[in-house]
């Protein structure tokens, strides 16, 4: 039967929520303080979950040390200590809400994980706000 | 594809577990120290999860600031700093176990959330005990 | 040189903050929702810290399993799953603020701890509010 | 509708990951520092989740105090403060990865829980690594 | 005898560590990824501790609800969802390291707290990095 | 005025508490399950605190990235994924209680930290047990 394994990682980033085609008033109305033109930031807590059958030889669904290295190379190198709006190409035409960041991280990791393993992302933007993709 | 978003809130309350038609002995046998006639209490941690498709304009499944305000108005105003048995009408004929509190909170919020969004409640009564409704 | 050792324990209780000689209006003005006549409650997290020189034979300042048993016998038996105002004699003429609860716990434990060890209490009433006695 | 209830418990244990039929080199290549012949150890956080319909009389899916006692008797008595490789019969021919420990705990508890209740295990080996069995 | 009371609050902000009179190379050498010209950000956890004698009438050293309001008005209004370098006057000629942010917060609150109470600030920049001012 | 800065790190290890000159009975009487001859283990959370005056140029008391590297080199390389009794020379004639481990870590780091900075160690053996050296 299937087992899930999860690795927790962290990154820090600045961002701003706004749509360039909207007025400043509408951006403030919709996004509130999150649309501050000079950016604000977060410590993001990232949980990456893989689901599959444990390897009969190693007892691992996936080596979590290797998963940590894949997250570091394909996600943290791109997002950590960055301005999501200015430094990260994925968000040049996509608002960096937590929902969108989780989808982008899923797309960054999917090509590097065996197709037989299901991949899920859980992202905490603060201790009180989090998102999951894909939803259960 | 669908994304889940979750908001964490807190409330404090007193409660007592007992059935009035049972003897004190049977209440103590079934509910132990939780049936103390003078009540005891908890800090409840409440997670409210909504699942749906992100809005293509805002990138939000649901504005978590708005969700926080809905929880404050429809749940915390009724339960926070209250005696669940004496002050809250929902528990006049319903034992305020964590299971029942989670179901009551779900019913308090469901009318105020768009039907296209799935709603789930997770409630921590202590750091070591929690319930989820509806179950996955 | 001296080492401190700390044990964390939990208890749940109901309480109410009010002075009987004050009017309801004044109690509400001073204590707000905490003066609800029907009580509210908390999960209290209790940290008990002892400071002294490690025993040269055992390497222990104090056996934390024994400290846990002392806390259980002298503190949790009295406070856990209780109404502090109605069930606990120490608060019959003392308002059960977190400050006073910490001082009461210190007095409960002090006679059972060797005089050569310093004793400090840290009490979390919620995840966001805590008190320490005696202060550093 | 169904509700899930979860109880969190802890245990501490030593273990080592290795296959006796492999060379030391291959064990180090696959399991890294986790194959240290003299063992290392962890504080394991264990979440046991039961899903079912609340009892109409008690409002409980399952009494979490009773669940805590079942976990203590059937799991913690066997695993706590033990060397998983040397002291626990289940791991005499099974590598004690977190995946395998979660499956073993599920098998320890399943006979003692009513068949109408679904049972799930979540096990944190560290704050950053966890496994779930069976997967959602 | 004296008691300490502590209130925990949160804020989110963007910042950058650099000295304008240094070259980009020297800023990168000293501050690493924290000198990214486009900023990065954090969720800051702020603990404000006051030490004094409990009021004999209320049992409070200081009303923590009032302390929360003072922090909101004098600290969070200025720092939350802001770019510390660009939006906050205190950091126009002061590098916004965690050390300096803690000192600035202490100066923001000190005039609003009774002189007989000692004031201490603890600031978590991440879950793994924190500062305290003044030091014990 | 002085500021404290703290870095949190983790390590995992196996250990056993016993005195070789004592009988098995006395070891079990004093150390209980912690004297299991086959060892048990923990995830240790380590907080290293330095206190001093912030550098006027950098705003740092000490670069926490550098402190993390020093802890990794001088502490984690020696203790992580090890059997403290068998693999670590410091504990060949010293019982690896949390008190003694904290003192050993202080001695490992002291030569590598500027004398003008005060050094303190806080070590969590479990979520409920911790020690501090030197005591406040």
mmCIF file of N, CA, C and O in Angstrom, chain A residues 12-16 39-44 82 125-126, chain E residues 11-15 40-44 80-83:
data_model
loop_
_atom_site.group_PDB
_atom_site.id
_atom_site.type_symbol
_atom_site.label_atom_id
_atom_site.label_comp_id
_atom_site.label_asym_id
_atom_site.label_seq_id
_atom_site.Cartn_x
_atom_site.Cartn_y
_atom_site.Cartn_z
ATOM 1 N N UNK A 12 13.065 32.831 2.138
ATOM 2 C CA UNK A 12 12.619 34.195 2.439
ATOM 3 C C UNK A 12 12.539 34.961 1.136
ATOM 4 O O UNK A 12 13.414 34.818 0.278
ATOM 5 N N UNK A 13 11.524 35.798 0.986
ATOM 6 C CA UNK A 13 11.413 36.565 -0.257
ATOM 7 C C UNK A 13 10.589 37.817 -0.024
ATOM 8 O O UNK A 13 9.794 37.901 0.909
ATOM 9 N N UNK A 14 10.803 38.817 -0.910
ATOM 10 C CA UNK A 14 9.947 40.003 -0.954
ATOM 11 C C UNK A 14 8.946 39.807 -2.082
ATOM 12 O O UNK A 14 9.213 39.095 -3.062
ATOM 13 N N UNK A 15 7.776 40.417 -1.959
ATOM 14 C CA UNK A 15 6.826 40.415 -3.077
ATOM 15 C C UNK A 15 5.846 41.562 -2.937
ATOM 16 O O UNK A 15 5.845 42.309 -1.962
ATOM 17 N N UNK A 16 5.019 41.711 -3.952
ATOM 18 C CA UNK A 16 3.963 42.721 -3.992
ATOM 19 C C UNK A 16 2.830 42.131 -4.801
ATOM 20 O O UNK A 16 3.054 41.475 -5.820
ATOM 21 N N UNK A 39 7.089 46.918 -1.842
ATOM 22 C CA UNK A 39 7.207 45.498 -1.469
ATOM 23 C C UNK A 39 7.166 45.284 0.050
ATOM 24 O O UNK A 39 7.376 46.204 0.818
ATOM 25 N N UNK A 40 6.814 44.044 0.423
ATOM 26 C CA UNK A 40 6.967 43.578 1.799
ATOM 27 C C UNK A 40 7.514 42.149 1.661
ATOM 28 O O UNK A 40 7.930 41.774 0.561
ATOM 29 N N UNK A 41 7.549 41.361 2.728
ATOM 30 C CA UNK A 41 8.167 40.046 2.553
ATOM 31 C C UNK A 41 7.718 39.033 3.558
ATOM 32 O O UNK A 41 6.986 39.349 4.502
ATOM 33 N N UNK A 42 8.159 37.804 3.349
ATOM 34 C CA UNK A 42 7.745 36.681 4.194
ATOM 35 C C UNK A 42 8.877 35.668 4.345
ATOM 36 O O UNK A 42 9.744 35.552 3.482
ATOM 37 N N UNK A 43 8.808 34.895 5.462
ATOM 38 C CA UNK A 43 9.513 33.622 5.576
ATOM 39 C C UNK A 43 8.532 32.549 5.122
ATOM 40 O O UNK A 43 7.533 32.309 5.810
ATOM 41 N N UNK A 44 8.772 31.941 4.014
ATOM 42 C CA UNK A 44 7.894 30.885 3.517
ATOM 43 C C UNK A 44 8.356 29.530 4.044
ATOM 44 O O UNK A 44 9.541 29.205 3.950
ATOM 45 N N UNK A 82 15.025 36.481 -2.682
ATOM 46 C CA UNK A 82 14.749 37.183 -3.932
ATOM 47 C C UNK A 82 13.506 38.062 -3.798
ATOM 48 O O UNK A 82 12.725 37.922 -2.862
ATOM 49 N N UNK A 125 2.599 30.982 4.017
ATOM 50 C CA UNK A 125 3.079 32.347 3.775
ATOM 51 C C UNK A 125 3.328 33.043 5.112
ATOM 52 O O UNK A 125 4.245 33.851 5.255
ATOM 53 N N UNK A 126 2.471 32.727 6.083
ATOM 54 C CA UNK A 126 2.681 33.139 7.466
ATOM 55 C C UNK A 126 2.273 31.944 8.331
ATOM 56 O O UNK A 126 1.816 30.924 7.808
ATOM 57 N N UNK E 11 4.849 40.869 12.410
ATOM 58 C CA UNK E 11 4.734 41.774 11.261
ATOM 59 C C UNK E 11 5.559 41.208 10.108
ATOM 60 O O UNK E 11 6.420 40.350 10.300
ATOM 61 N N UNK E 12 5.226 41.659 8.910
ATOM 62 C CA UNK E 12 5.930 41.229 7.695
ATOM 63 C C UNK E 12 6.583 42.442 7.070
ATOM 64 O O UNK E 12 5.971 43.519 7.031
ATOM 65 N N UNK E 13 7.795 42.293 6.562
ATOM 66 C CA UNK E 13 8.456 43.439 5.940
ATOM 67 C C UNK E 13 9.503 42.968 4.944
ATOM 68 O O UNK E 13 9.987 41.837 5.017
ATOM 69 N N UNK E 14 9.833 43.856 4.020
ATOM 70 C CA UNK E 14 10.963 43.644 3.108
ATOM 71 C C UNK E 14 12.148 44.441 3.634
ATOM 72 O O UNK E 14 11.970 45.462 4.301
ATOM 73 N N UNK E 15 13.367 43.982 3.346
ATOM 74 C CA UNK E 15 14.528 44.800 3.682
ATOM 75 C C UNK E 15 15.727 44.373 2.826
ATOM 76 O O UNK E 15 15.670 43.420 2.061
ATOM 77 N N UNK E 40 14.613 41.371 -0.057
ATOM 78 C CA UNK E 40 13.953 40.106 0.275
ATOM 79 C C UNK E 40 13.098 40.424 1.508
ATOM 80 O O UNK E 40 12.914 41.606 1.825
ATOM 81 N N UNK E 41 12.558 39.426 2.194
ATOM 82 C CA UNK E 41 11.668 39.775 3.302
ATOM 83 C C UNK E 41 11.510 38.687 4.326
ATOM 84 O O UNK E 41 12.036 37.578 4.174
ATOM 85 N N UNK E 42 10.814 39.034 5.390
ATOM 86 C CA UNK E 42 10.640 38.112 6.517
ATOM 87 C C UNK E 42 9.268 38.288 7.169
ATOM 88 O O UNK E 42 8.672 39.366 7.094
ATOM 89 N N UNK E 43 8.813 37.230 7.852
ATOM 90 C CA UNK E 43 7.780 37.329 8.873
ATOM 91 C C UNK E 43 8.500 37.497 10.204
ATOM 92 O O UNK E 43 9.154 36.559 10.669
ATOM 93 N N UNK E 44 8.419 38.650 10.806
ATOM 94 C CA UNK E 44 9.076 38.894 12.099
ATOM 95 C C UNK E 44 8.124 38.530 13.230
ATOM 96 O O UNK E 44 6.965 38.944 13.221
ATOM 97 N N UNK E 80 4.697 47.137 9.622
ATOM 98 C CA UNK E 80 4.032 45.992 8.999
ATOM 99 C C UNK E 80 3.740 46.227 7.513
ATOM 100 O O UNK E 80 3.219 47.275 7.133
ATOM 101 N N UNK E 81 4.065 45.214 6.698
ATOM 102 C CA UNK E 81 3.854 45.279 5.247
ATOM 103 C C UNK E 81 4.587 46.469 4.629
ATOM 104 O O UNK E 81 4.112 47.069 3.677
ATOM 105 N N UNK E 82 5.762 46.760 5.182
ATOM 106 C CA UNK E 82 6.566 47.869 4.687
ATOM 107 C C UNK E 82 7.925 47.386 4.181
ATOM 108 O O UNK E 82 8.334 46.264 4.467
ATOM 109 N N UNK E 83 8.557 48.279 3.392
ATOM 110 C CA UNK E 83 9.960 48.099 3.021
ATOM 111 C C UNK E 83 10.762 48.902 4.031
ATOM 112 O O UNK E 83 10.684 50.144 4.041
#
